[in-house]
């Protein structure tokens, strides 16, 4: 496995982790604030 493929693999995983944390964080905020959270997220 080349270094480039390892780095690109890491970047993909990092991107997915960031997206996952953003999604769960937004969901938690909208759960806390109710409809206001859904409007600000849109």
mmCIF file of the N, C-alpha and C atoms, coordinates in Angstrom:
data_MODEL
# 
_entry.id   MODEL 
# 
loop_
_atom_site.group_PDB 
_atom_site.id 
_atom_site.type_symbol 
_atom_site.label_atom_id 
_atom_site.label_alt_id 
_atom_site.label_comp_id 
_atom_site.label_asym_id 
_atom_site.label_entity_id 
_atom_site.label_seq_id 
_atom_site.pdbx_PDB_ins_code 
_atom_site.Cartn_x 
_atom_site.Cartn_y 
_atom_site.Cartn_z 
_atom_site.occupancy 
_atom_site.B_iso_or_equiv 
_atom_site.pdbx_formal_charge 
_atom_site.auth_seq_id 
_atom_site.auth_comp_id 
_atom_site.auth_asym_id 
_atom_site.auth_atom_id 
_atom_site.pdbx_PDB_model_num 
ATOM 1   N N  . UNK A 1 1  ? 0.854   -1.193 0.000  1.00 0.00 ? 1  UNK A N  1 
ATOM 2   C CA . UNK A 1 1  ? 0.000   0.000  0.000  1.00 0.00 ? 1  UNK A CA 1 
ATOM 3   C C  . UNK A 1 1  ? 0.890   1.242  0.000  1.00 0.00 ? 1  UNK A C  1 
ATOM 4   N N  . UNK A 1 2  ? 0.630   2.122  -0.934 1.00 0.00 ? 2  UNK A N  1 
ATOM 5   C CA . UNK A 1 2  ? 1.490   3.296  -1.040 1.00 0.00 ? 2  UNK A CA 1 
ATOM 6   C C  . UNK A 1 2  ? 1.088   4.357  -0.020 1.00 0.00 ? 2  UNK A C  1 
ATOM 7   N N  . UNK A 1 3  ? 1.986   5.273  0.214  1.00 0.00 ? 3  UNK A N  1 
ATOM 8   C CA . UNK A 1 3  ? 1.717   6.344  1.189  1.00 0.00 ? 3  UNK A CA 1 
ATOM 9   C C  . UNK A 1 3  ? 0.560   7.218  0.708  1.00 0.00 ? 3  UNK A C  1 
ATOM 10  N N  . UNK A 1 4  ? 0.506   7.442  -0.594 1.00 0.00 ? 4  UNK A N  1 
ATOM 11  C CA . UNK A 1 4  ? -0.556  8.298  -1.137 1.00 0.00 ? 4  UNK A CA 1 
ATOM 12  C C  . UNK A 1 4  ? -1.929  7.680  -0.870 1.00 0.00 ? 4  UNK A C  1 
ATOM 13  N N  . UNK A 1 5  ? -2.042  6.371  -1.075 1.00 0.00 ? 5  UNK A N  1 
ATOM 14  C CA . UNK A 1 5  ? -3.338  5.724  -0.863 1.00 0.00 ? 5  UNK A CA 1 
ATOM 15  C C  . UNK A 1 5  ? -3.705  5.726  0.614  1.00 0.00 ? 5  UNK A C  1 
ATOM 16  N N  . UNK A 1 6  ? -2.714  5.611  1.483  1.00 0.00 ? 6  UNK A N  1 
ATOM 17  C CA . UNK A 1 6  ? -2.998  5.666  2.922  1.00 0.00 ? 6  UNK A CA 1 
ATOM 18  C C  . UNK A 1 6  ? -3.518  7.046  3.305  1.00 0.00 ? 6  UNK A C  1 
ATOM 19  N N  . UNK A 1 7  ? -2.869  8.084  2.762  1.00 0.00 ? 7  UNK A N  1 
ATOM 20  C CA . UNK A 1 7  ? -3.280  9.455  3.076  1.00 0.00 ? 7  UNK A CA 1 
ATOM 21  C C  . UNK A 1 7  ? -4.675  9.733  2.525  1.00 0.00 ? 7  UNK A C  1 
ATOM 22  N N  . UNK A 1 8  ? -4.939  9.305  1.299  1.00 0.00 ? 8  UNK A N  1 
ATOM 23  C CA . UNK A 1 8  ? -6.255  9.548  0.716  1.00 0.00 ? 8  UNK A CA 1 
ATOM 24  C C  . UNK A 1 8  ? -7.322  8.780  1.493  1.00 0.00 ? 8  UNK A C  1 
ATOM 25  N N  . UNK A 1 9  ? -6.998  7.575  1.925  1.00 0.00 ? 9  UNK A N  1 
ATOM 26  C CA . UNK A 1 9  ? -7.930  6.783  2.731  1.00 0.00 ? 9  UNK A CA 1 
ATOM 27  C C  . UNK A 1 9  ? -8.220  7.499  4.044  1.00 0.00 ? 9  UNK A C  1 
ATOM 28  N N  . UNK A 1 10 ? -7.179  8.045  4.657  1.00 0.00 ? 10 UNK A N  1 
ATOM 29  C CA . UNK A 1 10 ? -7.342  8.770  5.919  1.00 0.00 ? 10 UNK A CA 1 
ATOM 30  C C  . UNK A 1 10 ? -8.208  10.007 5.711  1.00 0.00 ? 10 UNK A C  1 
ATOM 31  N N  . UNK A 1 11 ? -7.983  10.718 4.600  1.00 0.00 ? 11 UNK A N  1 
ATOM 32  C CA . UNK A 1 11 ? -8.770  11.916 4.323  1.00 0.00 ? 11 UNK A CA 1 
ATOM 33  C C  . UNK A 1 11 ? -10.242 11.577 4.134  1.00 0.00 ? 11 UNK A C  1 
ATOM 34  N N  . UNK A 1 12 ? -10.533 10.471 3.461  1.00 0.00 ? 12 UNK A N  1 
ATOM 35  C CA . UNK A 1 12 ? -11.923 10.053 3.259  1.00 0.00 ? 12 UNK A CA 1 
ATOM 36  C C  . UNK A 1 12 ? -12.570 9.736  4.600  1.00 0.00 ? 12 UNK A C  1 
ATOM 37  N N  . UNK A 1 13 ? -11.845 9.000  5.436  1.00 0.00 ? 13 UNK A N  1 
ATOM 38  C CA . UNK A 1 13 ? -12.399 8.645  6.742  1.00 0.00 ? 13 UNK A CA 1 
ATOM 39  C C  . UNK A 1 13 ? -12.611 9.882  7.602  1.00 0.00 ? 13 UNK A C  1 
ATOM 40  N N  . UNK A 1 14 ? -11.667 10.826 7.526  1.00 0.00 ? 14 UNK A N  1 
ATOM 41  C CA . UNK A 1 14 ? -11.781 12.067 8.289  1.00 0.00 ? 14 UNK A CA 1 
ATOM 42  C C  . UNK A 1 14 ? -13.007 12.847 7.826  1.00 0.00 ? 14 UNK A C  1 
ATOM 43  N N  . UNK A 1 15 ? -13.228 12.880 6.525  1.00 0.00 ? 15 UNK A N  1 
ATOM 44  C CA . UNK A 1 15 ? -14.382 13.575 5.957  1.00 0.00 ? 15 UNK A CA 1 
ATOM 45  C C  . UNK A 1 15 ? -15.679 12.948 6.466  1.00 0.00 ? 15 UNK A C  1 
ATOM 46  N N  . UNK A 1 16 ? -15.728 11.609 6.467  1.00 0.00 ? 16 UNK A N  1 
ATOM 47  C CA . UNK A 1 16 ? -16.925 10.918 6.939  1.00 0.00 ? 16 UNK A CA 1 
ATOM 48  C C  . UNK A 1 16 ? -17.144 11.156 8.424  1.00 0.00 ? 16 UNK A C  1 
ATOM 49  N N  . UNK A 1 17 ? -16.061 11.162 9.202  1.00 0.00 ? 17 UNK A N  1 
ATOM 50  C CA . UNK A 1 17 ? -16.191 11.417 10.636 1.00 0.00 ? 17 UNK A CA 1 
ATOM 51  C C  . UNK A 1 17 ? -16.704 12.830 10.883 1.00 0.00 ? 17 UNK A C  1 
ATOM 52  N N  . UNK A 1 18 ? -16.156 13.808 10.153 1.00 0.00 ? 18 UNK A N  1 
ATOM 53  C CA . UNK A 1 18 ? -16.605 15.183 10.316 1.00 0.00 ? 18 UNK A CA 1 
ATOM 54  C C  . UNK A 1 18 ? -18.086 15.304 9.981  1.00 0.00 ? 18 UNK A C  1 
ATOM 55  N N  . UNK A 1 19 ? -18.485 14.683 8.869  1.00 0.00 ? 19 UNK A N  1 
ATOM 56  C CA . UNK A 1 19 ? -19.891 14.736 8.459  1.00 0.00 ? 19 UNK A CA 1 
ATOM 57  C C  . UNK A 1 19 ? -20.776 14.086 9.516  1.00 0.00 ? 19 UNK A C  1 
ATOM 58  N N  . UNK A 1 20 ? -20.295 12.951 10.056 1.00 0.00 ? 20 UNK A N  1 
ATOM 59  C CA . UNK A 1 20 ? -21.069 12.239 11.079 1.00 0.00 ? 20 UNK A CA 1 
ATOM 60  C C  . UNK A 1 20 ? -21.234 13.104 12.328 1.00 0.00 ? 20 UNK A C  1 
ATOM 61  N N  . UNK A 1 21 ? -20.145 13.740 12.772 1.00 0.00 ? 21 UNK A N  1 
ATOM 62  C CA . UNK A 1 21 ? -20.219 14.571 13.970 1.00 0.00 ? 21 UNK A CA 1 
ATOM 63  C C  . UNK A 1 21 ? -21.101 15.791 13.730 1.00 0.00 ? 21 UNK A C  1 
ATOM 64  N N  . UNK A 1 22 ? -21.016 16.372 12.535 1.00 0.00 ? 22 UNK A N  1 
ATOM 65  C CA . UNK A 1 22 ? -21.864 17.518 12.217 1.00 0.00 ? 22 UNK A CA 1 
ATOM 66  C C  . UNK A 1 22 ? -23.334 17.116 12.234 1.00 0.00 ? 22 UNK A C  1 
ATOM 67  N N  . UNK A 1 23 ? -23.637 15.963 11.650 1.00 0.00 ? 23 UNK A N  1 
ATOM 68  C CA . UNK A 1 23 ? -25.022 15.501 11.592 1.00 0.00 ? 23 UNK A CA 1 
ATOM 69  C C  . UNK A 1 23 ? -25.555 15.230 12.989 1.00 0.00 ? 23 UNK A C  1 
ATOM 70  N N  . UNK A 1 24 ? -24.790 14.498 13.804 1.00 0.00 ? 24 UNK A N  1 
ATOM 71  C CA . UNK A 1 24 ? -25.269 14.157 15.145 1.00 0.00 ? 24 UNK A CA 1 
ATOM 72  C C  . UNK A 1 24 ? -25.343 15.408 16.016 1.00 0.00 ? 24 UNK A C  1 
ATOM 73  N N  . UNK A 1 25 ? -24.393 16.333 15.833 1.00 0.00 ? 25 UNK A N  1 
ATOM 74  C CA . UNK A 1 25 ? -24.414 17.568 16.608 1.00 0.00 ? 25 UNK A CA 1 
ATOM 75  C C  . UNK A 1 25 ? -25.620 18.421 16.249 1.00 0.00 ? 25 UNK A C  1 
ATOM 76  N N  . UNK A 1 26 ? -25.928 18.509 14.953 1.00 0.00 ? 26 UNK A N  1 
ATOM 77  C CA . UNK A 1 26 ? -27.091 19.277 14.512 1.00 0.00 ? 26 UNK A CA 1 
ATOM 78  C C  . UNK A 1 26 ? -28.369 18.633 15.019 1.00 0.00 ? 26 UNK A C  1 
ATOM 79  N N  . UNK A 1 27 ? -28.428 17.311 14.986 1.00 0.00 ? 27 UNK A N  1 
ATOM 80  C CA . UNK A 1 27 ? -29.606 16.592 15.459 1.00 0.00 ? 27 UNK A CA 1 
ATOM 81  C C  . UNK A 1 27 ? -29.812 16.842 16.949 1.00 0.00 ? 27 UNK A C  1 
ATOM 82  N N  . UNK A 1 28 ? -28.735 16.816 17.721 1.00 0.00 ? 28 UNK A N  1 
ATOM 83  C CA . UNK A 1 28 ? -28.841 17.044 19.162 1.00 0.00 ? 28 UNK A CA 1 
ATOM 84  C C  . UNK A 1 28 ? -29.323 18.464 19.440 1.00 0.00 ? 28 UNK A C  1 
ATOM 85  N N  . UNK A 1 29 ? -28.787 19.438 18.691 1.00 0.00 ? 29 UNK A N  1 
ATOM 86  C CA . UNK A 1 29 ? -29.208 20.826 18.888 1.00 0.00 ? 29 UNK A CA 1 
ATOM 87  C C  . UNK A 1 29 ? -30.680 21.000 18.539 1.00 0.00 ? 29 UNK A C  1 
ATOM 88  N N  . UNK A 1 30 ? -31.124 20.403 17.446 1.00 0.00 ? 30 UNK A N  1 
ATOM 89  C CA . UNK A 1 30 ? -32.515 20.561 17.041 1.00 0.00 ? 30 UNK A CA 1 
ATOM 90  C C  . UNK A 1 30 ? -33.429 19.856 18.034 1.00 0.00 ? 30 UNK A C  1 
ATOM 91  N N  . UNK A 1 31 ? -32.961 18.759 18.637 1.00 0.00 ? 31 UNK A N  1 
ATOM 92  C CA . UNK A 1 31 ? -33.753 18.091 19.665 1.00 0.00 ? 31 UNK A CA 1 
ATOM 93  C C  . UNK A 1 31 ? -33.905 19.000 20.881 1.00 0.00 ? 31 UNK A C  1 
ATOM 94  N N  . UNK A 1 32 ? -32.844 19.715 21.226 1.00 0.00 ? 32 UNK A N  1 
ATOM 95  C CA . UNK A 1 32 ? -32.877 20.584 22.403 1.00 0.00 ? 32 UNK A CA 1 
ATOM 96  C C  . UNK A 1 32 ? -33.768 21.794 22.166 1.00 0.00 ? 32 UNK A C  1 
ATOM 97  N N  . UNK A 1 33 ? -33.616 22.434 20.999 1.00 0.00 ? 33 UNK A N  1 
ATOM 98  C CA . UNK A 1 33 ? -34.305 23.693 20.761 1.00 0.00 ? 33 UNK A CA 1 
ATOM 99  C C  . UNK A 1 33 ? -35.624 23.516 20.008 1.00 0.00 ? 33 UNK A C  1 
ATOM 100 N N  . UNK A 1 34 ? -35.935 22.301 19.610 1.00 0.00 ? 34 UNK A N  1 
ATOM 101 C CA . UNK A 1 34 ? -37.213 22.047 18.944 1.00 0.00 ? 34 UNK A CA 1 
ATOM 102 C C  . UNK A 1 34 ? -37.240 22.562 17.514 1.00 0.00 ? 34 UNK A C  1 
ATOM 103 N N  . UNK A 1 35 ? -38.325 23.214 17.116 1.00 0.00 ? 35 UNK A N  1 
ATOM 104 C CA . UNK A 1 35 ? -38.497 23.645 15.733 1.00 0.00 ? 35 UNK A CA 1 
ATOM 105 C C  . UNK A 1 35 ? -37.481 24.710 15.332 1.00 0.00 ? 35 UNK A C  1 
ATOM 106 N N  . UNK A 1 36 ? -37.030 25.517 16.278 1.00 0.00 ? 36 UNK A N  1 
ATOM 107 C CA . UNK A 1 36 ? -36.069 26.572 15.951 1.00 0.00 ? 36 UNK A CA 1 
ATOM 108 C C  . UNK A 1 36 ? -34.785 25.963 15.388 1.00 0.00 ? 36 UNK A C  1 
ATOM 109 N N  . UNK A 1 37 ? -34.366 24.826 15.919 1.00 0.00 ? 37 UNK A N  1 
ATOM 110 C CA . UNK A 1 37 ? -33.162 24.170 15.430 1.00 0.00 ? 37 UNK A CA 1 
ATOM 111 C C  . UNK A 1 37 ? -33.329 23.700 14.006 1.00 0.00 ? 37 UNK A C  1 
ATOM 112 N N  . UNK A 1 38 ? -34.526 23.222 13.650 1.00 0.00 ? 38 UNK A N  1 
ATOM 113 C CA . UNK A 1 38 ? -34.747 22.750 12.284 1.00 0.00 ? 38 UNK A CA 1 
ATOM 114 C C  . UNK A 1 38 ? -34.716 23.919 11.300 1.00 0.00 ? 38 UNK A C  1 
ATOM 115 N N  . UNK A 1 39 ? -35.250 25.067 11.692 1.00 0.00 ? 39 UNK A N  1 
ATOM 116 C CA . UNK A 1 39 ? -35.267 26.211 10.792 1.00 0.00 ? 39 UNK A CA 1 
ATOM 117 C C  . UNK A 1 39 ? -33.852 26.737 10.560 1.00 0.00 ? 39 UNK A C  1 
ATOM 118 N N  . UNK A 1 40 ? -33.037 26.815 11.620 1.00 0.00 ? 40 UNK A N  1 
ATOM 119 C CA . UNK A 1 40 ? -31.680 27.331 11.457 1.00 0.00 ? 40 UNK A CA 1 
ATOM 120 C C  . UNK A 1 40 ? -30.820 26.352 10.674 1.00 0.00 ? 40 UNK A C  1 
ATOM 121 N N  . UNK A 1 41 ? -31.142 25.060 10.747 1.00 0.00 ? 41 UNK A N  1 
ATOM 122 C CA . UNK A 1 41 ? -30.360 24.069 10.026 1.00 0.00 ? 41 UNK A CA 1 
ATOM 123 C C  . UNK A 1 41 ? -30.644 24.081 8.542  1.00 0.00 ? 41 UNK A C  1 
ATOM 124 N N  . UNK A 1 42 ? -31.817 24.585 8.163  1.00 0.00 ? 42 UNK A N  1 
ATOM 125 C CA . UNK A 1 42 ? -32.213 24.531 6.759  1.00 0.00 ? 42 UNK A CA 1 
ATOM 126 C C  . UNK A 1 42 ? -31.621 25.618 5.960  1.00 0.00 ? 42 UNK A C  1 
# 
